[in-house]
């Protein structure tokens, strides 16, 4: 006790004029810390997508191996009639004059004429194959069962996945995606965009897809891959079998894309393919209710990610919310004992620095992903994302989810 008193007296003599630390000063310091975390994410992670260099725009892609394109379909005749020709007419290298890829349609318990329509086309397109499933596997909701059958039945080692409602951006889509399979690369992550339509709902959905891609593609480029999207994803069959497919999460309706990538990806075996020819486009939901339901299904998988991935994503979301909340509190409660010139200079400097770096990186990332029309709205969406995180994060931990396909 005597030693502590002597230490306190010495400290008072060294710092006689130091005011006591108050709540407003702690809030300001916390604001500076979360702003620093935000700058770290933008400068260490997100800049990798913003300054990503695609291949020569004029060069035709080449592929040295055959490819299986797999699409699971359920009551999707109308979608196949709209999109199947995009997949059948891919310009993939040929062998003996025949396409060196197959299009495998897995019809999962359809009640419409999906199977009949695909079967009619097989005569004209020898590289088109149909697999019909008549029963849902017990205890395996969603499309993990039909997708597993499709991968096991694929004729070739490299498989490229998309959905029945997707269309490739070009006839070079399959060839571009296959370019990602460089030595040592077993997974190729692509960008699955949503089609541009008028209205705010479409902008919200497309910005949400863009920002999700900004995170998972940037993290992958930094050596921390954690997910991919089934609208545009490729990997090797050997990898699928080595990780026992979807066995570890087959009871979860969603996750045939992100959970598999999360368990199978590492810093060495993942490539990204961001050439505009390699994108896919999907019609966005046309009502807030349908989008809400889709988001709830997608978010249920996050709690099954590796703990390190949860921490990285959680730290970003927390710092994003904290930046705006603490900025507001700091402006309402400026530190009383800090000189005003210091306070305003540092605070405004940090805010402008964060917004300037964000402005550059988000706009350049939107250019890479061909989302140019979203550029004027990024600051509005950035602020709105605080509310987004507060609403959707609790939904990620709900136990009951829909078993519908996402």
XYZ file of C-alpha atoms in Angstrom:
406
model
C 0.000 0.000 0.000
C 2.883 2.320 0.884
C 4.582 1.648 -2.475
C 1.354 2.407 -4.354
C 0.973 5.764 -2.582
C 4.530 6.734 -3.446
C 3.902 5.790 -7.108
C 0.694 7.886 -7.212
C 2.448 10.889 -5.696
C 5.283 10.644 -8.204
C 2.784 10.432 -11.090
C 0.991 13.553 -9.836
C 4.270 15.466 -9.731
C 5.149 14.407 -13.297
C 1.670 15.194 -14.711
C 0.325 17.999 -12.515
C -1.870 19.588 -15.167
C -3.307 16.437 -16.787
C -7.147 16.485 -16.599
C -9.024 13.313 -15.741
C -10.051 11.182 -18.720
C -13.746 11.725 -19.439
C -16.303 9.815 -21.462
C -16.201 12.223 -24.421
C -12.455 11.727 -24.787
C -12.861 7.935 -24.687
C -15.526 8.164 -27.404
C -13.201 10.248 -29.566
C -10.315 7.823 -29.094
C -12.617 4.894 -29.936
C -13.689 6.739 -33.101
C -10.060 7.149 -34.167
C -9.433 3.427 -33.540
C -12.390 2.187 -35.629
C -11.488 4.648 -38.393
C -8.024 3.104 -38.389
C -9.541 -0.380 -38.682
C -11.635 0.772 -41.640
C -8.603 2.240 -43.373
C -6.733 -1.017 -42.810
C -9.484 -3.054 -44.550
C -9.590 -0.679 -47.512
C -5.830 -0.409 -47.944
C -4.865 -4.012 -47.177
C -7.850 -5.958 -48.561
C -10.162 -3.989 -50.826
C -7.458 -2.247 -52.859
C -6.539 -5.658 -54.288
C -9.801 -5.834 -56.227
C -9.786 -2.123 -57.085
C -6.385 -2.339 -58.772
C -6.766 -5.850 -60.171
C -5.469 -6.143 -63.726
C -7.489 -8.312 -66.117
C -6.016 -10.127 -69.117
C -5.634 -8.549 -72.505
C -9.164 -7.606 -73.588
C -8.581 -8.669 -77.196
C -6.926 -12.033 -76.648
C -9.045 -15.142 -77.138
C -8.774 -17.442 -74.103
C -7.347 -20.912 -74.483
C -8.044 -24.036 -72.413
C -6.004 -27.227 -72.349
C -8.548 -29.551 -70.738
C -12.210 -30.557 -71.147
C -14.848 -29.046 -68.867
C -18.198 -30.050 -67.375
C -20.757 -27.263 -66.911
C -23.334 -28.348 -64.318
C -26.730 -26.750 -63.767
C -29.320 -27.992 -61.303
C -32.888 -27.291 -62.390
C -36.224 -27.637 -60.661
C -39.413 -26.613 -62.477
C -37.139 -24.446 -64.624
C -38.398 -25.053 -68.160
C -39.079 -21.341 -68.693
C -35.576 -20.459 -67.476
C -33.901 -23.090 -69.646
C -35.780 -21.933 -72.726
C -34.421 -18.467 -72.045
C -30.800 -19.314 -71.159
C -29.747 -22.776 -72.326
C -28.505 -21.574 -75.699
C -26.009 -19.261 -73.979
C -24.385 -22.320 -72.390
C -24.631 -24.587 -75.419
C -22.914 -22.076 -77.711
C -19.802 -21.432 -75.653
C -16.618 -21.041 -77.690
C -14.576 -23.646 -75.940
C -11.590 -25.358 -77.648
C -12.717 -28.306 -79.750
C -11.378 -31.830 -80.141
C -11.814 -33.497 -83.562
C -14.283 -30.757 -84.468
C -16.561 -31.412 -81.465
C -16.982 -29.210 -78.388
C -14.517 -30.110 -75.669
C -17.039 -29.490 -72.900
C -20.340 -30.926 -71.757
C -23.432 -29.213 -70.407
C -24.979 -31.395 -67.724
C -28.536 -30.530 -66.611
C -29.647 -32.210 -63.372
C -33.460 -32.191 -63.250
C -34.430 -32.410 -59.592
C -38.007 -33.623 -59.132
C -39.478 -31.162 -61.619
C -43.229 -31.188 -62.134
C -43.127 -29.171 -65.351
C -41.636 -30.120 -68.739
C -38.014 -29.385 -67.830
C -36.811 -32.914 -68.632
C -38.802 -33.189 -71.861
C -37.454 -29.875 -73.163
C -33.819 -30.769 -72.395
C -34.238 -34.257 -73.848
C -35.517 -32.788 -77.109
C -32.353 -30.702 -77.422
C -29.917 -33.580 -76.859
C -30.350 -34.768 -80.423
C -29.112 -31.464 -81.833
C -26.436 -30.921 -79.197
C -24.345 -34.035 -78.468
C -22.489 -32.223 -75.662
C -25.772 -31.793 -73.741
C -26.663 -34.421 -71.117
C -29.671 -34.828 -68.848
C -29.889 -36.518 -65.450
C -33.344 -36.959 -63.921
C -33.904 -37.332 -60.183
C -37.342 -38.370 -59.026
C -36.974 -38.154 -55.247
C -35.557 -35.741 -52.717
C -32.824 -37.251 -50.542
C -34.020 -37.545 -46.942
C -32.333 -35.078 -44.622
C -30.591 -33.157 -47.447
C -32.667 -30.050 -48.233
C -31.928 -27.587 -51.006
C -29.889 -28.520 -54.056
C -26.898 -30.214 -52.428
C -28.129 -33.684 -53.350
C -28.742 -33.009 -57.079
C -25.502 -31.031 -57.290
C -23.592 -33.908 -55.711
C -25.095 -36.309 -58.265
C -24.157 -33.919 -61.047
C -20.541 -33.622 -59.900
C -20.199 -37.406 -59.484
C -21.700 -37.941 -62.951
C -19.598 -35.283 -64.672
C -17.467 -36.691 -67.461
C -14.532 -34.375 -66.764
C -12.327 -33.452 -63.838
C -12.958 -29.703 -63.932
C -16.535 -28.586 -63.216
C -18.070 -25.154 -63.713
C -21.257 -24.323 -61.813
C -24.029 -21.833 -62.453
C -27.807 -21.596 -61.980
C -30.723 -22.026 -64.351
C -31.674 -18.345 -64.071
C -28.161 -17.143 -64.965
C -26.741 -16.192 -68.322
C -23.039 -15.882 -69.105
C -21.718 -12.489 -70.119
C -20.188 -13.839 -73.327
C -19.485 -16.919 -75.418
C -16.035 -16.963 -73.781
C -17.394 -17.414 -70.246
C -16.447 -21.097 -69.853
C -13.022 -20.625 -71.472
C -12.264 -17.584 -69.308
C -13.246 -19.340 -66.094
C -11.151 -22.371 -67.030
C -8.105 -20.098 -67.334
C -8.139 -19.807 -63.547
C -7.030 -23.432 -63.213
C -3.350 -22.663 -63.189
C -0.916 -25.119 -61.533
C -1.895 -25.606 -57.898
C -5.267 -23.862 -58.269
C -8.272 -26.084 -57.530
C -10.990 -23.432 -57.088
C -11.860 -20.509 -59.357
C -14.073 -17.730 -57.998
C -16.097 -15.703 -60.491
C -18.425 -12.738 -60.206
C -22.168 -13.370 -60.324
C -23.824 -10.020 -61.031
C -27.488 -9.059 -61.142
C -29.077 -7.542 -64.224
C -29.621 -3.807 -64.254
C -33.263 -2.700 -63.967
C -34.898 0.618 -63.020
C -35.839 1.314 -59.410
C -34.215 1.500 -55.993
C -34.748 -2.158 -55.140
C -32.565 -3.153 -58.068
C -29.838 -0.736 -56.965
C -29.951 -2.098 -53.416
C -29.701 -5.722 -54.586
C -26.897 -4.978 -57.006
C -24.907 -2.951 -54.488
C -25.336 -5.740 -51.952
C -24.002 -8.270 -54.481
C -21.174 -5.904 -55.416
C -20.093 -5.317 -51.824
C -20.266 -9.020 -51.011
C -18.026 -9.664 -54.029
C -15.690 -6.859 -52.972
C -15.164 -8.710 -49.707
C -14.840 -12.338 -50.812
C -12.775 -11.549 -53.912
C -10.468 -9.124 -52.083
C -9.992 -11.545 -49.202
C -9.167 -14.310 -51.694
C -6.636 -12.095 -53.468
C -5.053 -11.388 -50.070
C -4.765 -15.115 -49.323
C -7.833 -15.441 -47.075
C -10.552 -17.052 -49.259
C -13.772 -17.749 -47.396
C -16.630 -18.104 -49.884
C -17.808 -18.154 -53.482
C -21.186 -17.878 -55.212
C -22.836 -20.794 -57.001
C -23.894 -18.513 -59.837
C -20.291 -18.557 -61.054
C -17.930 -21.035 -59.428
C -15.531 -23.725 -60.647
C -13.481 -26.401 -58.908
C -11.982 -29.841 -59.424
C -13.871 -33.064 -58.761
C -10.900 -34.440 -56.826
C -11.194 -31.550 -54.381
C -14.907 -32.233 -53.963
C -14.325 -35.900 -53.148
C -11.334 -35.191 -50.923
C -13.518 -33.021 -48.697
C -16.422 -35.512 -48.862
C -18.615 -33.103 -50.748
C -21.315 -31.478 -48.641
C -21.418 -34.140 -45.909
C -20.378 -31.829 -43.087
C -23.218 -29.384 -43.798
C -25.712 -31.405 -45.843
C -28.485 -30.688 -43.306
C -28.317 -26.942 -44.073
C -30.480 -25.824 -47.038
C -27.991 -23.200 -48.242
C -24.220 -23.380 -48.471
C -23.612 -25.565 -51.524
C -21.310 -22.762 -52.674
C -19.970 -20.683 -49.769
C -19.730 -23.424 -47.131
C -17.955 -25.786 -49.495
C -15.461 -23.095 -50.477
C -15.038 -22.185 -46.820
C -14.026 -25.728 -45.899
C -11.978 -26.534 -49.028
C -10.201 -23.264 -49.809
C -6.793 -22.207 -48.571
C -4.375 -19.419 -49.400
C -2.707 -21.480 -52.156
C -5.466 -23.315 -54.082
C -7.832 -20.459 -55.010
C -7.797 -18.208 -58.088
C -10.143 -15.401 -59.100
C -11.302 -14.694 -62.645
C -12.462 -11.112 -63.139
C -12.415 -10.666 -66.879
C -15.794 -9.153 -67.922
C -16.285 -12.072 -70.331
C -16.300 -14.404 -67.308
C -19.175 -12.749 -65.413
C -22.686 -14.154 -65.149
C -25.909 -12.141 -64.881
C -29.068 -13.061 -63.000
C -32.444 -11.258 -62.844
C -32.803 -9.595 -59.453
C -35.807 -10.115 -57.193
C -38.677 -7.800 -58.088
C -40.114 -7.300 -54.598
C -38.655 -6.361 -51.226
C -40.300 -9.389 -49.628
C -38.681 -11.874 -52.036
C -35.285 -10.242 -51.584
C -35.713 -10.322 -47.796
C -36.457 -14.044 -47.915
C -33.455 -14.683 -50.175
C -31.130 -12.737 -47.868
C -32.335 -14.661 -44.822
C -31.520 -17.969 -46.533
C -28.080 -16.795 -47.592
C -27.162 -15.398 -44.181
C -27.856 -18.643 -42.335
C -24.516 -20.070 -43.459
C -22.280 -17.395 -41.954
C -22.259 -18.919 -38.477
C -20.706 -22.086 -39.916
C -17.686 -20.314 -41.399
C -14.249 -20.857 -39.931
C -13.784 -18.831 -36.758
C -10.997 -16.751 -38.297
C -13.287 -15.776 -41.210
C -16.079 -14.861 -38.810
C -13.687 -12.638 -36.867
C -12.428 -10.829 -39.986
C -15.939 -10.229 -41.295
C -17.261 -9.324 -37.854
C -14.474 -6.831 -37.214
C -15.192 -5.069 -40.483
C -18.945 -4.880 -39.818
C -18.389 -3.668 -36.240
C -15.915 -0.993 -37.317
C -18.265 0.096 -40.120
C -21.103 0.664 -37.652
C -18.733 2.150 -35.092
C -17.323 4.683 -37.550
C -20.663 6.432 -38.087
C -22.101 5.955 -34.588
C -18.952 7.181 -32.842
C -18.545 10.026 -35.341
C -22.035 11.251 -34.464
C -21.369 10.945 -30.711
C -18.006 12.685 -31.090
C -19.577 15.640 -32.878
C -22.319 15.884 -30.241
C -19.899 15.457 -27.324
C -16.511 16.940 -28.242
C -13.796 16.397 -25.587
C -13.910 19.343 -23.227
C -10.210 19.258 -22.328
C -8.892 18.937 -25.894
C -8.064 22.139 -27.785
C -10.775 22.811 -30.373
C -8.271 23.287 -33.182
C -6.742 19.877 -32.516
C -10.095 18.170 -32.196
C -11.624 19.540 -35.403
C -8.431 19.208 -37.445
C -7.851 15.587 -36.473
C -11.512 14.526 -36.652
C -12.234 16.114 -40.026
C -8.892 14.921 -41.362
C -9.680 11.306 -40.408
C -13.189 11.484 -41.902
C -11.965 13.019 -45.159
C -9.096 10.528 -45.373
C -11.461 7.574 -44.937
C -13.978 8.926 -47.435
C -11.293 9.834 -49.999
C -9.685 6.384 -49.889
C -13.110 4.751 -49.937
C -14.123 6.917 -52.906
C -11.110 5.806 -54.941
C -11.289 2.111 -54.050
C -15.050 1.655 -54.395
C -15.243 3.491 -57.712
C -12.325 1.554 -59.179
C -13.804 -1.722 -57.871
C -17.124 -0.879 -59.506
C -15.211 -0.306 -62.732
C -13.546 -3.729 -62.476
C -16.925 -5.411 -61.866
C -18.749 -3.352 -64.516
C -21.121 -1.702 -62.017
C -20.528 1.847 -63.256
C -24.023 3.206 -62.612
C -23.724 2.512 -58.865
C -20.857 4.997 -58.433
C -23.006 8.043 -57.533
C -24.721 6.156 -54.705
C -21.815 4.533 -52.850
C -21.751 7.039 -49.945
C -25.515 6.716 -49.422
C -25.250 2.920 -49.368
C -22.190 3.061 -47.119
C -24.162 4.957 -44.471
C -27.227 2.740 -44.969
C -25.088 -0.352 -44.394
C -25.015 0.503 -40.681
C -28.741 -0.236 -40.550
C -28.225 -3.232 -42.850
C -25.760 -4.838 -40.430
C -28.000 -4.185 -37.432
C -31.016 -5.788 -39.137
C -29.461 -8.751 -40.900
C -26.732 -9.860 -38.482
C -29.184 -11.326 -35.910
C -30.922 -13.228 -38.737
C -27.692 -15.111 -39.408
C -28.081 -16.915 -36.088
C -31.678 -18.061 -36.495
C -32.090 -21.822 -36.383
C -35.177 -22.281 -38.565
C -34.653 -21.511 -42.233
C -36.490 -22.249 -45.443
C -35.495 -25.379 -47.350
C -36.179 -23.729 -50.694
C -33.442 -23.321 -53.237
C -31.663 -19.975 -52.953
